[in-house]
């Protein structure tokens, strides 16, 4: 069940985004967004784009979709249509600019399709539906200390109310669980969910450390600090309040379809507001509840209830704010009273329809696939042994020593997976592209502070034949690679 009934003009790539903007401007009742991706992406990254596009088309607030592509992008029309049809059977039309005869002809064709869908959608009547059908996404942006004291606890109370009625609430922003992940894990419904919470948090931290970066160097942001937040852990403690007190029932990957009537769930997203909200809407959220302490004009590609954490912000930027939780901090209302008031607003649809341009921002998460392995890893001595990282986004194999020094060891073109086989002191890597034959094989001999690589191939008897000479990399040479 949706709370809107829009026709989506879906750009399959950045090359179609301006065209879809022109189309949507000519069709009242249609919506679109600026897709910056859809081409020149490796497989794991492109999958994020496909999931979000398919999820937007399947969102309950969308009646039907007109997909517009240039024609030569990675996200080919047949792939996009297939991904959408795997999620929904809603009305679907397609326009390929190159095949239509150019931009103007493509616009004319798509406008006709969209107007037909809008007319069909207008024949549908509003119906009541139980709150158990509702999926809300929760987000906070431009946070300050009052976010964790008033606004986010209020959202948590609202989340608990929806869960109590059988609905679903999505808690996102994995980077802002850091330092508080153990508190969320305690609420996991089972060990699998418990372990997944730790996995998504630690994977994010580790992936940055492997390339010499630290998440705390960019989070909290300068605006968070100016508002009074002192550290990431403090910000995280405020963030997780949006999940209320309900048990965590599941952890979803980025932009994957969320089941209705599931209770409180987590979606693995970055802390960046547009990237995080895009995933929740693609996952099926009909409404987004968004808190801000510093103020932001951001609105999601879904009806968005904007909540101010403090009264001065609500007074200064009233055009951005639907509800002021400064009344809680000021003692005028309790969190329970305010949550029930907002719940009634949701039921009555008493908030502005500002979810699409010019108010809506859109951004996709770009996340390389990091695969780490330690062939001679010793569980009794975690600091010992040599660590490898295969980055499937950049197509490089990195050697990371016990002290997390890093060097580029080999370049690979568009790999999608790898296998490793330990043969004595030598690790044999096989790099695969999809289910096709291996695109590269090499052996690696690890020594303290260095690694030696040699390309190899497998002969008819299954033996590895060495090709060329070894390339030896020292840890101190890392900066030059």
XYZ file of C-alpha atoms in Angstrom:
481
model
C 0.000 0.000 0.000
C 1.319 3.456 -0.920
C 0.695 6.898 0.539
C 1.289 8.525 -2.857
C 0.496 7.435 -6.437
C 3.214 8.870 -8.655
C 4.481 7.933 -12.109
C 8.247 7.483 -12.025
C 10.377 8.656 -14.960
C 13.435 6.490 -14.296
C 16.844 7.409 -15.789
C 18.878 4.253 -16.331
C 22.108 6.233 -16.230
C 23.623 9.690 -15.910
C 23.317 10.082 -19.696
C 19.515 9.912 -19.469
C 19.045 12.085 -16.376
C 18.630 15.459 -18.108
C 16.160 13.899 -20.516
C 14.035 12.461 -17.692
C 14.055 15.851 -15.957
C 12.599 17.490 -19.079
C 10.012 14.707 -19.406
C 8.879 14.979 -15.796
C 8.549 18.770 -16.017
C 5.956 18.249 -18.756
C 3.851 15.684 -16.865
C 1.999 16.682 -13.692
C 1.901 13.711 -11.342
C 5.251 12.344 -12.437
C 8.562 12.344 -10.576
C 12.194 11.702 -11.443
C 15.680 12.015 -9.976
C 19.247 12.641 -11.110
C 21.008 9.311 -11.493
C 24.759 10.016 -11.436
C 25.684 6.405 -12.179
C 24.477 3.527 -14.368
C 27.587 3.374 -16.525
C 31.341 2.826 -16.151
C 30.824 0.732 -13.019
C 32.276 -2.614 -12.012
C 29.824 -5.374 -11.187
C 29.548 -5.056 -7.372
C 29.095 -1.287 -7.569
C 26.656 -1.508 -10.473
C 24.513 -3.909 -8.447
C 23.837 -1.108 -5.939
C 22.586 1.064 -8.796
C 20.374 -1.716 -10.159
C 18.914 -2.445 -6.722
C 18.008 1.193 -6.124
C 16.451 1.667 -9.572
C 14.383 -1.505 -9.242
C 13.435 -0.598 -5.685
C 12.242 2.867 -6.685
C 10.024 1.393 -9.397
C 8.624 -1.150 -6.924
C 8.063 1.363 -4.112
C 4.410 1.392 -3.016
C 4.201 5.146 -3.717
C 4.836 4.550 -7.446
C 1.942 3.618 -9.782
C 4.056 2.844 -12.831
C 7.451 3.556 -14.393
C 8.780 4.889 -17.685
C 12.414 3.776 -17.960
C 14.607 6.002 -20.132
C 18.113 4.942 -21.165
C 20.663 6.310 -23.601
C 21.242 2.864 -25.049
C 24.916 2.111 -24.580
C 25.315 2.298 -20.781
C 26.281 -0.596 -18.505
C 22.779 -0.658 -17.040
C 21.236 -1.855 -20.281
C 17.486 -1.500 -20.714
C 16.856 -5.257 -20.634
C 18.798 -5.572 -17.358
C 16.892 -2.698 -15.742
C 13.507 -4.020 -16.902
C 14.340 -7.511 -15.657
C 15.396 -6.181 -12.255
C 12.159 -4.199 -11.948
C 9.974 -7.116 -13.018
C 11.618 -9.327 -10.410
C 10.260 -6.940 -7.758
C 6.917 -5.774 -9.167
C 4.348 -6.198 -11.951
C 3.316 -2.531 -12.096
C 2.845 -0.722 -15.464
C 6.196 -0.348 -17.206
C 7.262 1.400 -20.416
C 10.700 1.854 -21.904
C 12.340 4.464 -24.117
C 15.876 4.156 -25.520
C 17.088 7.565 -26.685
C 19.453 6.260 -29.363
C 16.779 4.004 -30.857
C 14.009 6.624 -30.620
C 15.898 8.898 -32.989
C 17.355 11.366 -30.526
C 16.471 13.368 -27.443
C 13.419 15.254 -28.726
C 11.736 12.163 -30.120
C 12.508 10.225 -26.928
C 10.987 13.027 -24.837
C 7.839 13.055 -26.974
C 7.430 9.283 -26.668
C 8.067 9.212 -22.911
C 5.720 12.137 -22.224
C 2.903 10.277 -23.986
C 3.574 7.118 -21.982
C 3.733 9.063 -18.709
C 0.523 11.010 -19.332
C -1.311 7.771 -20.062
C -0.082 6.318 -16.750
C -0.993 9.458 -14.790
C -4.522 9.260 -16.213
C -4.797 5.604 -15.200
C -3.435 6.390 -11.724
C -5.998 9.174 -11.235
C -8.814 6.619 -11.467
C -7.672 4.921 -8.265
C -9.350 5.968 -5.028
C -7.743 6.403 -1.615
C -8.375 3.543 0.767
C -7.673 3.002 4.431
C -5.085 0.389 5.355
C -3.767 -0.883 8.690
C -0.522 0.497 10.117
C 0.883 -3.014 9.856
C 1.352 -2.293 6.115
C 3.511 0.735 6.863
C 7.286 0.761 6.430
C 9.010 3.903 7.702
C 12.619 4.893 7.177
C 14.344 6.809 9.971
C 17.226 9.211 9.390
C 19.045 12.027 11.176
C 21.146 14.723 9.506
C 22.891 17.845 10.702
C 22.801 16.401 14.210
C 23.572 18.215 17.442
C 23.374 17.144 21.126
C 19.610 17.735 21.245
C 19.203 15.125 18.479
C 20.000 12.401 20.988
C 18.107 14.080 23.819
C 14.753 14.846 22.206
C 14.224 14.273 18.469
C 15.740 10.800 18.063
C 14.116 9.407 21.246
C 10.837 10.761 19.871
C 11.412 8.944 16.564
C 12.257 5.828 18.590
C 8.962 6.118 20.442
C 7.133 6.512 17.111
C 9.030 3.485 15.799
C 7.901 1.430 18.792
C 4.280 2.506 18.228
C 4.399 1.383 14.588
C 6.093 -1.892 15.525
C 3.428 -2.486 18.196
C 0.758 -2.111 15.474
C 2.520 -4.725 13.364
C 4.388 -2.320 11.066
C 8.043 -2.034 10.097
C 10.657 0.560 11.029
C 14.082 0.792 9.371
C 17.109 1.972 11.364
C 20.006 2.974 9.080
C 23.414 4.711 9.054
C 25.895 1.950 9.891
C 28.756 4.388 10.392
C 26.772 5.959 13.214
C 26.407 2.706 15.105
C 30.167 2.735 15.765
C 30.773 2.768 19.498
C 27.179 1.782 20.220
C 26.913 -1.399 18.159
C 27.062 -3.566 21.280
C 23.882 -1.911 22.562
C 22.043 -2.726 19.339
C 23.427 -6.261 19.277
C 21.967 -6.943 22.732
C 18.525 -6.365 21.247
C 19.011 -8.807 18.349
C 16.266 -11.405 18.050
C 18.814 -14.200 17.525
C 22.540 -14.890 17.216
C 22.520 -14.476 13.433
C 21.193 -10.906 13.691
C 23.526 -10.225 16.643
C 26.564 -11.254 14.602
C 25.418 -9.360 11.517
C 25.240 -6.102 13.461
C 28.863 -6.445 14.505
C 29.832 -7.593 11.013
C 28.494 -4.557 9.129
C 30.031 -2.120 11.616
C 33.455 -3.738 11.818
C 33.606 -4.354 8.052
C 33.144 -0.639 7.440
C 35.794 0.375 9.951
C 38.257 -2.276 8.753
C 37.841 -1.395 5.075
C 38.870 2.185 5.780
C 41.791 1.178 7.985
C 43.089 -1.170 5.307
C 43.641 1.791 3.027
C 45.121 3.933 5.771
C 42.022 5.962 6.647
C 40.052 6.436 9.850
C 36.293 7.016 9.946
C 36.610 9.404 12.880
C 38.605 11.845 10.760
C 35.412 12.746 8.887
C 32.717 11.928 11.426
C 31.438 13.877 13.342
C 31.339 16.572 10.662
C 32.430 20.188 11.301
C 28.744 21.128 11.629
C 28.163 18.383 14.206
C 31.109 19.652 16.234
C 30.009 23.267 15.951
C 26.621 22.158 17.275
C 28.231 20.563 20.325
C 28.908 16.898 19.484
C 32.370 15.874 20.605
C 32.996 12.394 19.170
C 31.572 9.657 16.969
C 30.529 7.514 19.922
C 28.427 10.372 21.279
C 26.822 10.825 17.863
C 26.156 7.075 17.614
C 24.459 6.943 21.009
C 22.069 9.605 19.739
C 21.559 7.911 16.364
C 20.470 4.521 17.689
C 17.699 6.155 19.757
C 15.734 6.211 16.482
C 15.321 2.454 16.873
C 13.350 2.827 20.103
C 13.358 -0.229 22.383
C 12.005 -2.926 20.052
C 14.044 -6.058 19.312
C 16.063 -6.006 16.077
C 14.479 -8.607 13.798
C 16.759 -8.535 10.732
C 19.698 -6.804 9.032
C 19.264 -5.933 5.341
C 21.946 -5.146 2.804
C 21.874 -1.810 1.019
C 18.640 -1.171 -0.956
C 17.339 -4.727 -0.653
C 13.582 -5.292 -0.411
C 12.342 -5.069 3.184
C 9.525 -7.338 4.269
C 6.402 -5.695 5.664
C 5.065 -6.528 9.137
C 8.550 -7.373 10.399
C 9.077 -4.936 13.277
C 12.370 -3.095 13.753
C 15.038 -3.898 11.158
C 18.440 -2.457 10.274
C 19.625 -1.550 6.783
C 23.366 -1.345 6.113
C 23.825 2.179 4.741
C 26.367 4.997 5.046
C 25.692 7.993 7.270
C 25.365 10.299 4.261
C 21.691 11.338 4.199
C 20.870 11.100 0.464
C 22.718 7.776 0.086
C 21.109 6.274 3.162
C 17.550 7.406 2.434
C 17.791 6.301 -1.211
C 18.404 2.753 0.016
C 15.472 2.758 2.459
C 13.048 4.074 -0.165
C 14.353 1.447 -2.593
C 13.753 -1.098 0.167
C 10.072 -0.149 0.280
C 9.739 2.688 2.815
C 6.594 4.702 2.086
C 7.452 7.464 4.595
C 10.714 8.882 5.965
C 10.980 10.499 9.401
C 14.006 12.808 9.491
C 15.464 14.707 12.437
C 17.883 17.625 12.239
C 19.558 19.789 14.839
C 21.593 22.095 12.633
C 19.011 22.335 9.848
C 18.914 20.975 6.285
C 16.494 21.401 3.364
C 16.884 17.696 2.574
C 13.763 15.748 1.767
C 13.571 12.141 0.681
C 12.084 10.753 -2.554
C 9.098 9.820 -0.373
C 6.844 11.843 1.958
C 9.222 13.192 4.582
C 8.337 14.321 8.090
C 11.037 16.814 9.111
C 11.642 17.111 12.852
C 13.590 19.907 14.516
C 15.565 18.955 17.610
C 15.344 22.441 19.130
C 13.037 25.463 19.157
C 15.501 28.085 17.793
C 15.976 25.993 14.626
C 12.220 25.531 14.187
C 11.673 29.278 14.518
C 14.536 30.283 12.243
C 13.889 27.724 9.471
C 10.171 27.076 9.756
C 9.926 26.265 6.037
C 12.052 23.169 6.578
C 10.358 21.857 9.725
C 7.086 19.958 10.276
C 7.429 19.238 13.995
C 9.490 20.874 16.738
C 10.763 18.583 19.503
C 12.092 21.614 21.331
C 8.760 21.412 23.170
C 10.094 18.222 24.782
C 13.369 19.807 25.858
C 11.433 22.827 27.112
C 9.132 20.592 29.183
C 5.934 21.494 27.325
C 5.256 17.928 26.180
C 6.460 14.447 27.023
C 8.078 12.196 24.439
C 5.040 9.898 24.599
C 2.610 12.779 23.934
C 4.663 14.082 21.022
C 5.034 10.601 19.482
C 1.270 10.041 19.543
C 0.739 13.462 17.949
C 3.124 12.621 15.104
C 1.531 9.197 14.681
C -1.821 10.933 14.156
C -0.191 13.253 11.599
C 1.079 10.207 9.719
C -2.344 8.553 9.807
C -4.054 11.714 8.548
C -1.266 12.508 6.032
C -0.842 15.917 7.646
C 2.545 16.899 6.313
C 3.706 18.708 3.158
C 4.127 16.934 -0.168
C 7.726 18.137 -0.655
C 9.370 14.802 -1.310
C 10.500 15.377 -4.907
C 12.525 18.120 -6.647
C 13.347 20.867 -5.988
C 13.516 19.629 -2.396
C 14.636 16.032 -2.872
C 18.290 14.972 -3.056
C 19.494 11.706 -4.538
C 22.799 9.916 -4.162
C 23.890 6.301 -4.396
C 26.417 4.605 -2.166
C 29.541 3.498 -4.005
C 31.189 0.710 -2.092
C 33.988 -1.447 -3.438
C 33.980 -5.134 -2.675
C 36.763 -5.794 -0.202
C 37.844 -9.367 0.291
C 40.482 -10.040 2.920
C 42.380 -13.242 3.537
C 45.297 -14.377 5.599
C 46.505 -17.747 4.293
C 48.945 -18.308 7.148
C 46.737 -16.702 9.809
C 47.228 -18.041 13.330
C 44.129 -17.654 15.544
C 46.253 -17.988 18.677
C 48.360 -15.023 17.566
C 46.180 -12.573 15.550
C 49.032 -10.093 15.161
C 51.151 -12.648 13.287
C 50.889 -13.704 9.684
C 50.441 -11.789 6.457
C 47.191 -10.245 5.317
C 45.998 -9.803 1.737
C 43.156 -7.629 0.531
C 41.485 -7.994 -2.856
C 39.638 -4.815 -3.828
C 37.193 -5.784 -6.549
C 36.150 -2.200 -7.214
C 39.581 -0.847 -8.107
C 40.859 -4.145 -9.462
C 43.920 -4.353 -7.246
C 45.382 -6.884 -4.886
C 46.938 -5.341 -1.832
C 49.361 -6.804 0.642
C 48.749 -5.592 4.158
C 51.352 -6.541 6.749
C 50.604 -7.224 10.400
C 51.163 -3.522 11.066
C 48.616 -2.619 8.325
C 51.251 -1.175 6.010
C 49.954 -1.370 2.453
C 51.282 -1.801 -1.066
C 49.796 -2.435 -4.474
C 50.764 -5.906 -5.602
C 48.930 -6.627 -8.848
C 46.340 -5.069 -11.123
C 43.312 -6.957 -12.398
C 40.720 -5.862 -14.962
C 37.115 -5.940 -13.683
C 37.340 -8.950 -11.375
C 34.279 -10.084 -9.473
C 35.578 -12.806 -7.151
C 38.678 -14.733 -6.153
C 39.686 -18.075 -4.710
C 42.847 -18.931 -2.844
C 44.646 -22.211 -2.271
C 47.501 -22.580 0.178
C 50.416 -24.725 -1.074
C 53.061 -24.829 1.594
C 54.580 -21.362 1.871
C 52.889 -20.220 -1.352
C 49.355 -18.894 -1.741
C 47.824 -19.475 -5.183
C 45.232 -16.837 -6.110
C 42.689 -17.237 -8.889
C 40.769 -14.168 -10.008
C 37.385 -14.754 -11.675
C 35.042 -12.627 -13.748
C 31.518 -13.880 -13.025
C 31.236 -17.577 -13.806
C 33.671 -17.389 -16.683
C 37.127 -18.901 -16.757
C 39.825 -17.447 -14.572
C 41.117 -14.145 -15.906
C 44.304 -14.163 -13.873
C 46.294 -16.514 -11.681
C 49.354 -15.791 -9.656
C 51.282 -17.178 -6.733
C 52.414 -15.180 -3.753
C 55.219 -16.024 -1.345
C 54.978 -13.972 1.826
C 57.875 -12.951 3.990
C 58.143 -10.506 6.857
C 57.652 -7.062 5.358
C 57.595 -8.200 1.744
C 55.682 -10.218 -0.810
C 56.757 -11.886 -4.049
C 54.287 -12.295 -6.934
C 54.681 -14.395 -10.069
C 51.987 -14.922 -12.762
C 51.161 -18.604 -13.326
C 48.863 -20.750 -15.446
C 47.472 -24.267 -15.109
C 48.558 -26.891 -17.639
C 46.523 -29.851 -18.932
C 47.622 -32.003 -15.982
C 46.432 -29.394 -13.472
C 49.955 -28.287 -12.629
C 50.818 -24.629 -12.219
C 53.391 -23.336 -14.695
C 55.313 -20.207 -13.778
C 55.195 -17.316 -16.206
C 57.840 -14.627 -16.043
C 59.911 -13.565 -13.066
C 58.936 -12.665 -9.544
C 58.069 -9.128 -8.554
C 59.095 -8.403 -4.979
C 57.518 -5.579 -2.999
C 58.894 -4.209 0.238
C 56.680 -2.565 2.840
C 58.674 0.680 2.658
C 57.986 0.883 -1.092
C 54.255 1.076 -0.563
C 54.039 4.823 -1.055
C 55.647 4.536 -4.500
C 53.276 1.865 -5.843
